[in-house]
Tab-separated table of C-alpha atoms in Angstrom:
chain	number	residue	atom	x	y	z
A	1368	MET	CA	116.771	21.304	165.161
A	1369	ILE	CA	113.960	21.190	167.702
A	1370	ASN	CA	113.886	18.697	170.555
A	1371	ARG	CA	111.087	16.510	169.249
A	1372	GLN	CA	113.111	15.808	166.093
A	1373	ARG	CA	116.156	14.974	168.221
A	1374	ILE	CA	113.995	12.485	170.107
A	1375	LEU	CA	113.158	10.637	166.883
A	1376	LEU	CA	116.854	10.441	166.040
A	1377	GLN	CA	117.710	9.284	169.555
A	1378	PHE	CA	115.107	6.527	169.278
A	1379	LEU	CA	116.864	5.295	166.137
A	1380	LYS	CA	120.306	5.576	167.720
A	1381	GLU	CA	119.392	3.666	170.873
A	1382	ALA	CA	117.367	0.998	169.069
A	1383	GLN	CA	120.509	0.025	167.096
A	1384	ARG	CA	118.422	-1.486	164.318
A	1385	PRO	CA	116.092	-0.421	161.520
A	1386	VAL	CA	112.838	0.920	162.977
A	1387	SER	CA	109.526	0.978	161.145
A	1388	GLN	CA	107.485	4.144	160.962
A	1389	SER	CA	104.740	2.390	162.912
A	1390	GLU	CA	107.206	1.584	165.708
A	1391	LEU	CA	108.515	5.147	165.819
A	1392	THR	CA	104.978	6.484	165.997
A	1393	ALA	CA	104.059	4.044	168.765
A	1394	TRP	CA	107.202	4.865	170.795
A	1395	ALA	CA	106.534	8.583	170.459
A	1396	PHE	CA	102.899	8.058	171.451
A	1397	LEU	CA	103.877	6.021	174.522
A	1398	LEU	CA	106.468	8.629	175.505
A	1399	ARG	CA	103.756	11.271	175.277
A	1400	HIS	CA	101.149	9.331	177.250
A	1401	GLU	CA	102.974	7.035	179.680
A	1402	TYR	CA	106.126	8.849	180.808
A	1403	LYS	CA	106.488	11.732	183.206
A	1404	THR	CA	108.107	14.241	180.830
A	1405	LYS	CA	105.599	13.531	177.998
A	1406	GLY	CA	108.465	14.237	175.589
A	1407	GLY	CA	108.879	17.811	176.798
A	1408	ARG	CA	107.335	21.035	175.619
A	1409	GLY	CA	106.089	21.041	172.042
A	1410	PHE	CA	106.211	17.269	171.626
A	1411	TYR	CA	104.034	15.530	169.068
A	1412	GLN	CA	100.315	15.186	169.584
A	1413	PHE	CA	98.250	12.358	168.185
A	1414	ILE	CA	94.828	11.701	166.752
A	1415	PRO	CA	92.845	8.474	166.245
A	1416	HIS	CA	93.424	7.065	162.775
A	1417	ASP	CA	92.681	3.893	160.838
A	1418	VAL	CA	96.269	2.776	161.570
A	1419	GLY	CA	96.088	3.673	165.278
A	1420	PRO	CA	97.567	6.787	166.925
A	1421	PHE	CA	98.803	9.120	164.206
A	1422	SER	CA	100.662	12.422	163.952
A	1423	PHE	CA	100.729	14.339	160.682
A	1424	VAL	CA	103.495	16.551	162.094
A	1425	LEU	CA	105.673	13.553	163.014
A	1426	ASN	CA	105.293	12.080	159.532
A	1427	HIS	CA	106.100	15.424	157.940
A	1428	GLU	CA	109.210	15.893	160.080
A	1429	LEU	CA	110.497	12.396	159.315
A	1430	LYS	CA	110.441	13.385	155.645
A	1431	ASN	CA	112.372	16.555	156.521
A	1432	LEU	CA	114.969	14.562	158.483
A	1433	ARG	CA	115.452	12.372	155.436
A	1434	GLU	CA	115.837	15.380	153.145
A	1435	PHE	CA	118.508	16.841	155.443
A	1436	GLY	CA	120.436	13.577	155.471
A	1437	TYR	CA	119.863	12.487	159.063
A	1438	ILE	CA	117.955	9.295	158.261
A	1439	ARG	CA	117.426	7.003	155.304
A	1440	PRO	CA	115.133	4.086	154.555
A	1441	SER	CA	116.716	0.684	155.091
A	1442	ASN	CA	113.877	-0.762	153.019
A	1443	GLU	CA	110.319	0.262	152.229
A	1444	GLN	CA	109.194	-0.265	155.818
A	1445	ALA	CA	111.960	1.004	158.136
A	1446	TRP	CA	114.289	3.921	158.948
A	1447	ILE	CA	117.929	3.940	160.051
A	1448	LEU	CA	120.334	6.698	161.031
A	1449	CYS	CA	122.833	7.934	158.487
A	1450	ASP	CA	126.470	8.342	159.510
A	1451	TYR	CA	125.714	11.845	160.694
A	1452	GLU	CA	126.119	13.569	164.054
A	1453	PHE	CA	123.010	15.219	165.440
A	1454	PRO	CA	122.421	17.578	168.391
A	1455	ALA	CA	121.682	15.974	171.743
A	1456	ILE	CA	118.315	16.295	173.493
A	1457	THR	CA	118.643	19.394	175.669
A	1458	ASP	CA	116.457	18.193	178.565
A	1459	HIS	CA	118.210	15.322	180.368
A	1460	LYS	CA	114.945	14.134	181.934
A	1461	VAL	CA	113.408	13.759	178.482
A	1462	ALA	CA	116.560	11.977	177.301
A	1463	ASP	CA	116.234	9.560	180.229
A	1464	ASP	CA	112.615	8.865	179.299
A	1465	VAL	CA	113.646	8.154	175.698
A	1466	THR	CA	116.113	5.565	177.010
A	1467	ARG	CA	113.351	4.048	179.150
A	1468	VAL	CA	111.012	3.786	176.163
A	1469	ILE	CA	113.656	1.870	174.216
A	1470	HIS	CA	114.395	-0.356	177.206
A	1471	ASP	CA	110.694	-1.076	177.717
A	1472	PHE	CA	109.485	-1.436	174.139
A	1473	ALA	CA	112.284	-1.949	171.584
A	1474	SER	CA	111.811	-5.718	171.843
A	1475	HIS	CA	108.062	-5.460	171.161
A	1476	ASP	CA	106.833	-6.010	167.634
A	1477	THR	CA	104.282	-3.665	166.089
A	1478	GLN	CA	101.339	-5.870	167.043
A	1479	GLN	CA	102.421	-5.969	170.693
A	1480	LEU	CA	102.824	-2.181	170.736
A	1481	PHE	CA	99.364	-1.581	169.365
A	1482	ASP	CA	97.822	-4.217	171.618
A	1483	ARG	CA	99.154	-2.201	174.560
A	1484	ILE	CA	97.803	1.034	173.117
A	1485	ARG	CA	94.434	-0.601	172.469
A	1486	GLN	CA	94.252	-1.790	176.073
A	1487	ARG	CA	95.457	1.415	177.752
A	1488	HIS	CA	94.414	4.133	175.294
A	1489	PRO	CA	91.379	2.753	173.422
A	1490	ALA	CA	90.231	6.201	172.272
A	1491	TYR	CA	93.132	6.240	169.781
A	1492	ILE	CA	92.078	2.990	168.116
A	1493	PRO	CA	88.952	3.860	166.082
A	1494	LYS	CA	87.769	0.270	165.693
A	1495	SER	CA	87.679	-0.195	169.456
A	1496	GLY	CA	84.440	1.783	169.760
A	1497	GLN	CA	81.891	3.944	168.018
A	1498	PRO	CA	83.159	7.433	167.107
A	1499	ILE	CA	81.791	10.430	168.948
A	1500	VAL	CA	79.281	12.395	166.869
A	1501	ALA	CA	78.303	15.887	167.946
A	1502	ALA	CA	74.713	17.009	168.069
A	1503	MET	CA	73.723	18.800	164.879
A	1504	SER	CA	71.916	21.396	166.974
A	1505	THR	CA	75.306	22.914	167.863
A	1506	LEU	CA	77.646	25.063	165.766
A	1507	PHE	CA	81.257	24.902	166.937
A	1508	THR	CA	83.946	27.527	166.394
A	1509	ALA	CA	87.715	27.148	166.636
A	1510	GLY	CA	90.952	29.096	166.239
A	1511	ILE	CA	94.235	27.628	164.987
A	1512	GLU	CA	96.585	30.169	166.549
A	1513	GLY	CA	99.384	28.562	168.600
A	1514	ILE	CA	98.442	24.915	168.053
A	1515	SER	CA	99.642	22.144	165.750
A	1516	ILE	CA	97.541	20.560	163.036
A	1517	ASP	CA	97.285	17.401	165.161
A	1518	ARG	CA	96.010	19.369	168.172
A	1519	PHE	CA	93.449	21.144	165.980
A	1520	LEU	CA	92.218	17.922	164.403
A	1521	GLY	CA	92.159	16.238	167.804
A	1522	ARG	CA	89.773	18.899	169.094
A	1523	LEU	CA	87.460	18.344	166.150
A	1524	ILE	CA	87.524	14.561	166.528
A	1525	ASP	CA	87.078	14.672	170.307
A	1526	ASN	CA	83.943	16.768	169.835
A	1527	GLY	CA	82.478	14.642	167.060
A	1528	ILE	CA	82.849	17.293	164.355
A	1529	GLN	CA	82.547	15.987	160.795
A	1530	ARG	CA	82.823	19.210	158.794
A	1531	MET	CA	85.227	22.156	159.054
A	1532	ILE	CA	84.265	25.517	157.534
A	1533	ASP	CA	87.237	27.751	156.743
A	1534	ILE	CA	86.607	31.520	156.934
A	1535	ARG	CA	90.251	32.651	157.110
A	1536	HIS	CA	91.209	35.753	155.138
A	1537	ASN	CA	94.366	34.005	153.915
A	1538	PRO	CA	94.255	30.189	153.759
A	1539	ASN	CA	97.861	29.923	152.541
A	1540	ALA	CA	99.430	29.381	155.963
A	1541	ARG	CA	103.141	28.668	156.410
A	1542	ARG	CA	102.664	26.329	159.367
A	1543	PHE	CA	102.524	22.719	158.300
A	1544	GLY	CA	99.027	21.375	157.841
A	1545	PHE	CA	97.150	24.668	157.698
A	1546	HIS	CA	97.708	25.641	154.059
A	1547	GLN	CA	94.397	25.184	152.282
A	1548	THR	CA	95.518	22.436	149.892
A	1549	THR	CA	97.297	20.483	152.647
A	1550	LEU	CA	94.356	20.846	155.003
A	1551	GLU	CA	91.911	19.662	152.350
A	1552	ARG	CA	94.049	16.558	151.775
A	1553	ILE	CA	94.443	15.822	155.492
A	1554	ALA	CA	90.737	16.369	156.164
A	1555	GLU	CA	89.816	13.924	153.417
A	1556	GLU	CA	92.209	11.343	154.885
A	1557	ILE	CA	90.453	11.427	158.268
A	1558	ASN	CA	86.936	11.683	156.793
A	1559	ILE	CA	86.199	15.264	157.810
A	1560	ASP	CA	84.531	17.422	155.178
A	1561	TYR	CA	86.363	20.673	154.323
A	1562	VAL	CA	84.427	23.716	153.081
A	1563	ARG	CA	85.878	27.137	152.326
A	1564	LEU	CA	83.531	30.118	152.337
A	1565	PRO	CA	85.221	33.187	150.835
A	1566	GLU	CA	82.007	35.153	151.405
A	1567	LEU	CA	82.752	35.032	155.135
A	1568	LEU	CA	86.418	35.971	154.943
A	1569	CYS	CA	87.659	36.926	158.380
A	1570	TYR	CA	89.702	40.045	157.610
A	1571	SER	CA	90.095	41.103	161.204
A	1572	CYS	CA	92.072	37.991	162.143
A	1573	SER	CA	94.782	38.912	159.638
A	1574	GLN	CA	95.121	42.358	161.171
A	1575	GLN	CA	95.220	43.764	164.685
A	1576	THR	CA	92.495	42.192	166.815
A	1577	THR	CA	92.960	44.075	170.079
A	1578	SER	CA	93.377	47.682	171.067
A	1579	ALA	CA	96.423	49.059	172.847
A	1580	GLU	CA	94.592	48.458	176.138
A	1581	GLY	CA	93.977	44.825	175.235
A	1582	GLU	CA	90.262	45.201	174.535
A	1583	PRO	CA	88.752	43.497	171.482
A	1584	LEU	CA	88.306	45.794	168.495
A	1585	ALA	CA	84.842	46.241	167.003
A	1586	PHE	CA	84.251	44.243	163.835
A	1587	ASP	CA	81.124	46.063	162.732
A	1588	ARG	CA	82.878	48.322	160.213
A	1589	ASP	CA	84.251	45.311	158.313
A	1590	ARG	CA	81.017	43.373	158.463
A	1591	ASN	CA	78.781	46.180	157.230
A	1592	LEU	CA	80.551	46.198	153.850
A	1593	ASN	CA	78.990	43.040	152.429
A	1594	LEU	CA	75.962	42.282	154.565
A	1595	SER	CA	73.854	40.791	151.794
A	1596	LYS	CA	76.601	38.357	150.749
A	1597	GLU	CA	77.241	37.502	154.369
A	1598	ARG	CA	73.567	36.768	154.995
A	1599	ILE	CA	73.537	34.340	152.086
A	1600	ALA	CA	76.775	32.719	153.286
A	1601	SER	CA	75.487	32.531	156.860
A	1602	ALA	CA	72.376	30.753	155.632
A	1603	ARG	CA	74.613	28.274	153.823
A	1604	VAL	CA	76.634	27.657	157.001
A	1605	ALA	CA	73.396	27.013	158.873
A	1606	ALA	CA	72.358	24.488	156.230
A	1607	LEU	CA	75.787	22.813	156.299
A	1608	ALA	CA	75.724	22.592	160.089
A	1609	GLN	CA	72.303	20.947	159.970
A	1610	GLU	CA	73.655	18.298	157.570
A	1611	LEU	CA	76.790	17.389	159.564
A	1612	PRO	CA	78.237	18.487	162.921
A	1613	SER	CA	80.333	21.498	161.881
A	1614	ALA	CA	82.967	23.915	163.147
A	1615	VAL	CA	83.643	27.374	161.732
A	1616	PHE	CA	87.339	28.126	162.130
A	1617	CYS	CA	89.687	31.051	161.706
A	1618	ILE	CA	93.084	32.032	163.113
A	1619	THR	CA	92.748	33.909	166.386
A	1620	ALA	CA	92.728	31.691	169.474
A	1621	LYS	CA	90.269	33.676	171.594
A	1622	PRO	CA	86.773	33.795	170.104
A	1623	GLU	CA	86.036	37.199	171.659
A	1624	HIS	CA	88.871	38.638	169.551
A	1625	CYS	CA	87.704	37.025	166.311
A	1626	GLN	CA	85.021	37.750	163.759
A	1627	ARG	CA	83.954	34.096	163.825
A	1628	THR	CA	82.000	34.920	166.991
A	1629	GLN	CA	79.698	37.257	165.079
A	1630	VAL	CA	79.526	34.817	162.176
A	1631	ALA	CA	78.426	32.090	164.578
A	1632	ALA	CA	75.840	34.385	166.158
A	1633	ALA	CA	74.312	35.157	162.754
A	1634	VAL	CA	74.264	31.472	161.808
A	1635	SER	CA	72.787	30.544	165.175
A	1636	ALA	CA	69.899	32.943	164.686
A	1637	MET	CA	69.150	31.540	161.230
A	1638	GLY	CA	69.440	27.872	162.080
A	1639	ASN	CA	68.312	27.788	165.707
A	1640	LEU	CA	71.738	26.405	166.659
A	1641	SER	CA	73.551	26.684	169.964
A	1642	ILE	CA	77.192	27.863	169.847
A	1643	HIS	CA	80.168	26.120	171.398
A	1644	HIS	CA	83.649	27.693	171.199
A	1645	LEU	CA	86.429	25.099	171.262
């Protein structure tokens, strides 16, 4: 069990009462944003949502904790611990911050918690201001390697992106949130359009992307195979990007090691778009 899951269980243990999912989310958010340890390495990240700060990973892992018998619903709105021992938080400083969160906020109701978040972290409350919208003269690119679904979505939202264009070779990812069907559902929930373009499949990101010396490998051999299809697909990306602020995304973190860089260059030339790598 990873530390962030232990933190959720410790919240429930120290609260000594049923805790709503909204409360758990708010406590985790406040731990992340208002305490020195920020919940430790790999802790949950949050995005603005209609309900306030939200983490798809946190929600997913609460369901897993229920399946494994660590928690159960006390009613439709709240969670309680089962009579089950669970591993302690390994970082004592994080454990101390968890105790502080409970001391500071366990007596607050949900409205008080979100009033505090609205006052101190207004960017996470969508109704508190107009959303950022990127200029449609820019095509963004992104890689999902090494980040959570919440971090990825946060980057899109922070940059005003309203459409994601998936050019991965294999969209059936094991990491939560990145499998095509899950990502389509999540994108719809946060009002971001999802488009998959198999004509621009990024083969190189599913294989080796650097040489033994660490230099990026050339992608030209792969791209020369289907140039006519790629030109048509690139023209479609240009049209899509001119309709809504868009990001082309694949796997590899560094754009210089990923075929999306050449895809973006081709689209840029067709649509007179600038390129911004997230």
